[in-house]
Amino acid sequence: MVKPELVERAVEVLRSGGVIALPTETVYGLAANAEDELAVRRVFAIKGRPATHPLIVHLAGVEHLTSWAREVPEAARRLADAFWPGPLTLVLPRTPRATDAITGGQDTVALRVPGHPVALAVLNALGGGVAAPSANRFGRVSPTTAEHVRVDLGSDVDLVLDGGPCDVGVESTIVDLSSGSPAILRPGGLSAEAIERVLGHPVPVRVASKVRVSGSLESHYAPRAGVVLAEPTEAAARVRALREQGLSVGVLGPRGLELPGDVPRFDVPEDPAGAARVLYARLREADEKGHDVLVACLPSASGLGIAVRDRLARAAAPRTPHH
């Protein structure tokens, strides 16, 4: 746990227009006081993030919801009561407290209560919200340790709070409740099955939506190495074909995979929650080894496996000019 004096220092930095790196249960966030527009714009500048790409506002508790959202439907209340603090973001119609700088000019705001004691300590002491995307350069692999943040952002961040490795390891699940029936706009650290159990009906994953949200670009979460997706049974054949092209190849997948003996492996647990927890750390390790290509084995499409598959698909997508 971070010392109380560091929490106080973090709040001072936020109140004076600074930017901090904050641990959450999902990934480390690059946090600015959500009501300080210049500080929020600095977050965009540090990340190299397009201004139209909205940020998530992190709150200390569900009691702050109505000061940021002007309409809170029953489904949103049920989800917040069930899963906050936790890896769930709700998209709702905004109040004037959520400025265009945060929302990308939309009439909606994305809100969540993080499930990490350090983040909650800072938010409670601040008494407001922080706008916090992942603490890395835009489009790259998200950070799950304080060291990842330091490597990525260096002195661009005024203070890095070290809360240890993130427990969940992938970003929050984003659910749009701003109009009509709920829809998942980004799979994440809370499974669709858990959301459906609370609401009592199926909740679709909507890839195309009029509402823009974090992490929804086709190419995102990308390491420097090229990423090739494969079912576990196809991995060995993919490795051989890529090596025949003269490429340096690594494999991201479960330990039991049958592969040529000398292939560098980056082990990921077979269970989806375990895979989510280490995914970004393994992508970073593969980058450090300087491989040309990483063959990434897809987990089963259930539970958090859906979020892991989503992140791998975006990592493998052709890079956009923003990257």
Coordinates of C-alpha atoms in Angstrom, one line a residue:
M1 CA 0.0 0.0 0.0
V2 CA 1.2 3.5 -0.8
K3 CA 2.1 5.7 2.2
P4 CA -0.5 8.3 3.2
E5 CA 2.0 11.1 2.5
L6 CA 2.3 9.9 -1.1
V7 CA -1.5 10.0 -1.5
E8 CA -1.4 13.6 -0.1
R9 CA 1.3 14.5 -2.6
A10 CA -0.7 13.0 -5.5
V11 CA -3.7 15.1 -4.5
E12 CA -1.5 18.2 -4.4
V13 CA -0.2 17.4 -7.9
L14 CA -3.7 16.9 -9.2
R15 CA -5.1 20.1 -7.6
S16 CA -2.2 22.1 -9.1
G17 CA -2.9 20.9 -12.7
G18 CA -0.4 18.1 -12.7
V19 CA -0.6 14.6 -14.1
I20 CA 0.0 11.4 -12.1
A21 CA 0.2 7.7 -12.9
L22 CA -2.3 5.9 -10.8
P23 CA -2.7 2.1 -10.2
T24 CA -6.1 0.5 -10.7
E25 CA -7.1 -3.1 -10.7
T26 CA -7.2 -3.1 -14.6
V27 CA -4.1 -1.2 -15.8
Y28 CA -2.2 1.9 -14.6
G29 CA -4.0 5.2 -15.5
L30 CA -2.6 8.5 -16.6
A31 CA -4.7 10.7 -14.3
A32 CA -5.6 14.4 -14.3
N33 CA -8.2 16.3 -12.3
A34 CA -11.3 15.8 -14.5
E35 CA -12.4 19.4 -13.9
D36 CA -9.1 21.0 -14.9
E37 CA -9.3 21.3 -18.7
L38 CA -5.7 22.3 -19.2
A39 CA -4.6 19.2 -17.2
V40 CA -6.9 17.0 -19.2
R41 CA -5.5 18.4 -22.4
R42 CA -2.0 17.6 -21.1
V43 CA -3.0 13.9 -20.8
F44 CA -3.9 13.9 -24.5
A45 CA -0.5 15.6 -25.3
I46 CA 1.5 13.1 -23.2
K47 CA -0.2 10.1 -24.8
G48 CA -0.3 11.5 -28.3
R49 CA -4.0 10.7 -28.2
P50 CA -6.6 12.2 -30.7
A51 CA -8.7 14.9 -29.0
T52 CA -11.9 13.1 -30.3
H53 CA -11.1 10.0 -28.3
P54 CA -13.0 10.3 -25.0
L55 CA -11.6 9.6 -21.5
I56 CA -13.1 7.6 -18.6
V57 CA -13.8 9.6 -15.4
H58 CA -12.9 7.7 -12.3
L59 CA -15.0 8.4 -9.2
A60 CA -14.6 7.5 -5.5
G61 CA -18.0 5.9 -5.2
V62 CA -21.4 5.3 -6.7
E63 CA -22.8 8.3 -4.7
H64 CA -20.9 10.7 -7.1
L65 CA -22.7 9.2 -10.2
T66 CA -25.5 11.8 -10.5
S67 CA -23.1 14.8 -10.4
W68 CA -21.6 13.5 -13.7
A69 CA -24.6 11.7 -15.3
R70 CA -27.9 13.5 -15.8
E71 CA -29.8 10.3 -16.3
V72 CA -29.1 7.0 -14.5
P73 CA -31.5 4.3 -15.7
E74 CA -32.4 1.4 -13.4
A75 CA -30.0 -1.0 -15.3
A76 CA -27.1 1.4 -14.6
R77 CA -27.9 1.4 -10.9
R78 CA -28.1 -2.3 -10.7
L79 CA -24.7 -2.7 -12.5
A80 CA -23.0 -0.1 -10.4
D81 CA -24.4 -1.6 -7.1
A82 CA -23.2 -5.1 -8.2
F83 CA -19.8 -4.3 -9.7
W84 CA -18.4 -1.0 -8.3
P85 CA -15.6 -0.7 -7.3
G86 CA -14.5 -2.8 -10.2
P87 CA -13.6 -3.2 -13.9
L88 CA -16.9 -1.8 -15.2
T89 CA -17.4 1.5 -17.1
L90 CA -20.9 2.9 -17.7
V91 CA -21.6 5.3 -20.5
L92 CA -24.4 7.7 -19.6
P93 CA -25.8 11.1 -20.7
R94 CA -23.5 13.7 -19.2
T95 CA -24.1 16.7 -16.9
P96 CA -22.2 20.0 -17.5
R97 CA -19.5 18.8 -15.1
A98 CA -18.2 16.5 -17.8
T99 CA -16.6 18.9 -20.4
D100 CA -16.0 18.4 -24.1
A101 CA -12.3 17.9 -23.4
I102 CA -13.3 14.6 -21.5
T103 CA -16.1 13.5 -23.7
G104 CA -14.6 14.2 -27.1
G105 CA -17.6 16.6 -27.7
Q106 CA -20.2 13.9 -27.2
D107 CA -23.3 14.2 -25.0
T108 CA -22.2 11.1 -23.1
V109 CA -19.6 10.5 -20.4
A110 CA -17.9 7.2 -19.4
L111 CA -17.7 6.6 -15.6
R112 CA -16.3 4.0 -13.3
V113 CA -15.2 3.4 -9.7
P114 CA -11.8 1.6 -9.7
G115 CA -11.3 -1.4 -7.5
H116 CA -7.8 -0.5 -6.2
P117 CA -7.1 0.8 -2.7
V118 CA -4.5 3.4 -3.9
A119 CA -6.8 4.8 -6.6
L120 CA -9.7 5.0 -4.1
A121 CA -7.5 6.7 -1.5
V122 CA -6.5 9.4 -4.0
L123 CA -10.1 9.9 -5.2
N124 CA -11.5 10.1 -1.7
A125 CA -8.9 12.6 -0.7
L126 CA -9.4 14.6 -3.9
G127 CA -13.1 14.7 -3.5
G128 CA -13.7 14.8 -7.3
G129 CA -13.0 12.7 -10.4
V130 CA -9.9 12.0 -12.4
A131 CA -9.8 11.5 -16.1
A132 CA -7.5 8.6 -16.7
P133 CA -6.7 6.6 -19.8
S134 CA -4.0 4.0 -19.7
A135 CA -0.5 5.4 -18.8
N136 CA 1.3 4.7 -22.1
R137 CA 1.7 6.2 -25.5
F138 CA -1.4 6.1 -27.6
G139 CA -2.1 2.8 -29.3
R140 CA 0.7 0.9 -27.6
V141 CA 0.6 -1.9 -24.9
S142 CA -1.1 -0.8 -21.7
P143 CA 1.0 -0.7 -18.5
T144 CA 0.3 -3.2 -15.6
T145 CA 3.2 -2.2 -13.4
A146 CA 4.7 1.2 -12.3
E147 CA 7.9 0.2 -14.1
H148 CA 6.0 -0.1 -17.4
V149 CA 4.8 3.5 -16.9
R150 CA 8.3 4.8 -16.1
V151 CA 9.7 3.1 -19.2
D152 CA 7.0 4.5 -21.5
L153 CA 6.4 8.0 -20.2
G154 CA 9.6 8.9 -18.2
S155 CA 9.6 12.4 -16.9
D156 CA 6.4 13.4 -18.7
V157 CA 4.5 12.3 -15.6
D158 CA 4.8 14.4 -12.4
L159 CA 4.3 11.5 -10.0
V160 CA 4.1 7.7 -10.3
L161 CA 2.3 5.8 -7.5
D162 CA 3.4 2.2 -7.3
G163 CA 0.5 0.0 -6.3
G164 CA 2.1 -3.3 -7.4
P165 CA 1.1 -5.4 -10.5
C166 CA -2.6 -4.9 -11.6
D167 CA -4.9 -7.8 -10.6
V168 CA -7.1 -7.9 -13.6
G169 CA -4.6 -6.8 -16.3
V170 CA -7.0 -5.7 -19.1
E171 CA -9.1 -2.5 -19.2
S172 CA -12.6 -2.2 -17.9
T173 CA -15.7 -3.5 -19.7
I174 CA -17.5 -0.5 -21.2
V175 CA -21.4 -0.8 -21.2
D176 CA -23.4 1.9 -23.0
L177 CA -26.6 2.8 -21.2
S178 CA -27.1 6.2 -22.8
S179 CA -30.0 5.2 -25.0
G180 CA -32.3 2.3 -25.2
S181 CA -31.1 -1.2 -24.2
P182 CA -27.6 -1.8 -22.7
A183 CA -24.7 -2.8 -25.1
I184 CA -21.1 -3.7 -24.5
L185 CA -18.9 -1.4 -26.5
R186 CA -15.5 -2.8 -25.2
P187 CA -15.1 -6.3 -23.7
G188 CA -12.9 -6.1 -20.6
G189 CA -12.2 -7.2 -17.1
L190 CA -15.8 -8.0 -16.3
S191 CA -17.4 -10.8 -18.3
A192 CA -20.5 -10.4 -20.4
E193 CA -22.0 -13.4 -18.5
A194 CA -21.6 -11.6 -15.2
I195 CA -23.4 -8.5 -16.6
E196 CA -26.2 -10.6 -18.1
R197 CA -26.7 -12.4 -14.7
V198 CA -27.4 -9.1 -13.0
L199 CA -29.6 -7.6 -15.7
G200 CA -31.4 -10.8 -16.4
H201 CA -31.2 -10.7 -20.2
P202 CA -28.6 -11.0 -23.0
V203 CA -26.4 -7.9 -23.6
P204 CA -24.9 -7.6 -27.1
V205 CA -21.3 -6.7 -27.9
R206 CA -21.7 -3.8 -30.4
V207 CA -18.5 -3.4 -32.4
A208 CA -19.9 -0.4 -34.4
S209 CA -21.5 2.3 -32.3
K210 CA -22.3 6.0 -32.7
V211 CA -20.8 6.4 -29.2
R212 CA -17.0 6.7 -29.3
V213 CA -15.2 5.0 -26.3
S214 CA -11.7 4.3 -25.2
G215 CA -9.8 1.5 -26.8
S216 CA -12.3 1.1 -29.7
L217 CA -10.0 1.8 -32.6
E218 CA -9.3 -1.2 -34.9
S219 CA -5.5 -1.0 -34.2
H220 CA -4.6 -0.6 -30.5
Y221 CA -2.7 -2.3 -27.6
A222 CA 0.0 -2.9 -30.1
P223 CA 3.6 -4.1 -29.4
R224 CA 6.4 -3.1 -31.8
A225 CA 6.6 -6.7 -33.1
G226 CA 4.0 -7.8 -35.6
V227 CA 1.3 -10.0 -34.1
V228 CA -0.2 -13.0 -35.9
L229 CA -3.2 -14.7 -34.4
A230 CA -3.5 -18.5 -34.3
E231 CA -5.6 -21.1 -32.7
P232 CA -3.4 -23.2 -30.4
T233 CA -3.5 -26.2 -32.9
E234 CA -2.2 -24.0 -35.7
A235 CA 0.7 -22.3 -33.8
A236 CA 3.5 -24.7 -34.8
A237 CA 2.6 -24.5 -38.5
R238 CA 2.5 -20.7 -38.3
V239 CA 5.9 -20.5 -36.6
R240 CA 7.5 -22.7 -39.3
A241 CA 6.0 -20.7 -42.1
L242 CA 7.2 -17.4 -40.7
R243 CA 10.6 -18.7 -40.0
E244 CA 10.9 -19.9 -43.6
Q245 CA 10.5 -16.2 -44.5
G246 CA 13.6 -15.4 -42.4
L247 CA 11.7 -13.8 -39.5
S248 CA 12.6 -13.9 -35.8
V249 CA 9.5 -15.5 -34.2
G250 CA 8.2 -15.8 -30.6
V251 CA 5.1 -17.5 -29.4
L252 CA 2.5 -16.2 -26.9
G253 CA 0.4 -19.1 -25.5
P254 CA -0.2 -21.7 -22.9
R255 CA 2.7 -23.8 -21.6
G256 CA 1.6 -27.1 -23.0
L257 CA 1.8 -26.1 -26.7
E258 CA 3.8 -28.4 -28.9
L259 CA 6.3 -26.2 -30.8
P260 CA 9.7 -26.6 -32.3
G261 CA 12.1 -26.8 -29.3
D262 CA 14.1 -23.7 -29.8
V263 CA 11.1 -21.3 -30.3
P264 CA 11.1 -18.5 -27.7
R265 CA 7.9 -18.8 -25.6
F266 CA 6.0 -16.2 -23.6
D267 CA 3.8 -18.3 -21.4
V268 CA 0.2 -17.3 -20.8
P269 CA -2.1 -19.3 -18.5
E270 CA -4.8 -21.4 -20.2
D271 CA -7.6 -19.9 -17.9
P272 CA -8.9 -16.6 -19.4
A273 CA -8.6 -14.6 -16.2
G274 CA -5.0 -15.7 -15.8
A275 CA -4.3 -14.9 -19.4
A276 CA -5.8 -11.4 -19.0
R277 CA -3.6 -10.7 -15.9
V278 CA -0.3 -11.3 -17.7
L279 CA -1.2 -10.5 -21.3
Y280 CA 0.3 -7.0 -21.5
A281 CA 3.4 -7.9 -19.5
R282 CA 4.1 -10.8 -21.9
L283 CA 3.7 -8.5 -24.9
R284 CA 6.2 -6.2 -23.4
E285 CA 8.7 -9.0 -22.7
A286 CA 8.4 -10.1 -26.3
D287 CA 9.2 -6.6 -27.5
E288 CA 12.3 -6.5 -25.2
K289 CA 13.6 -9.6 -27.0
G290 CA 13.3 -7.8 -30.4
H291 CA 11.3 -10.4 -32.3
D292 CA 9.9 -9.5 -35.7
V293 CA 6.7 -11.4 -35.2
L294 CA 4.8 -12.8 -32.2
V295 CA 2.4 -15.7 -32.9
A296 CA -0.4 -15.2 -30.3
C297 CA -2.6 -18.1 -29.4
L298 CA -6.3 -17.2 -29.0
P299 CA -8.0 -18.3 -25.7
S300 CA -11.5 -19.7 -25.6
A301 CA -14.2 -17.2 -26.4
S302 CA -15.9 -17.2 -23.0
G303 CA -15.5 -15.1 -19.8
L304 CA -12.5 -12.9 -19.9
G305 CA -11.3 -14.8 -22.9
I306 CA -13.4 -12.5 -25.0
A307 CA -11.5 -9.5 -23.7
V308 CA -8.1 -11.2 -24.4
R309 CA -9.2 -12.1 -27.9
D310 CA -10.3 -8.5 -28.5
R311 CA -7.0 -7.1 -27.3
L312 CA -5.0 -9.6 -29.4
A313 CA -7.1 -8.8 -32.5
R314 CA -6.5 -5.1 -32.1
A315 CA -2.7 -5.7 -31.5
A316 CA -2.7 -7.7 -34.8
A317 CA -4.6 -5.1 -36.8
P318 CA -2.8 -2.9 -39.4
R319 CA -1.3 0.1 -37.7
T320 CA -3.1 3.5 -38.2
P321 CA -1.3 6.8 -38.9
H322 CA -1.8 7.7 -35.2
H323 CA 0.7 5.0 -34.3

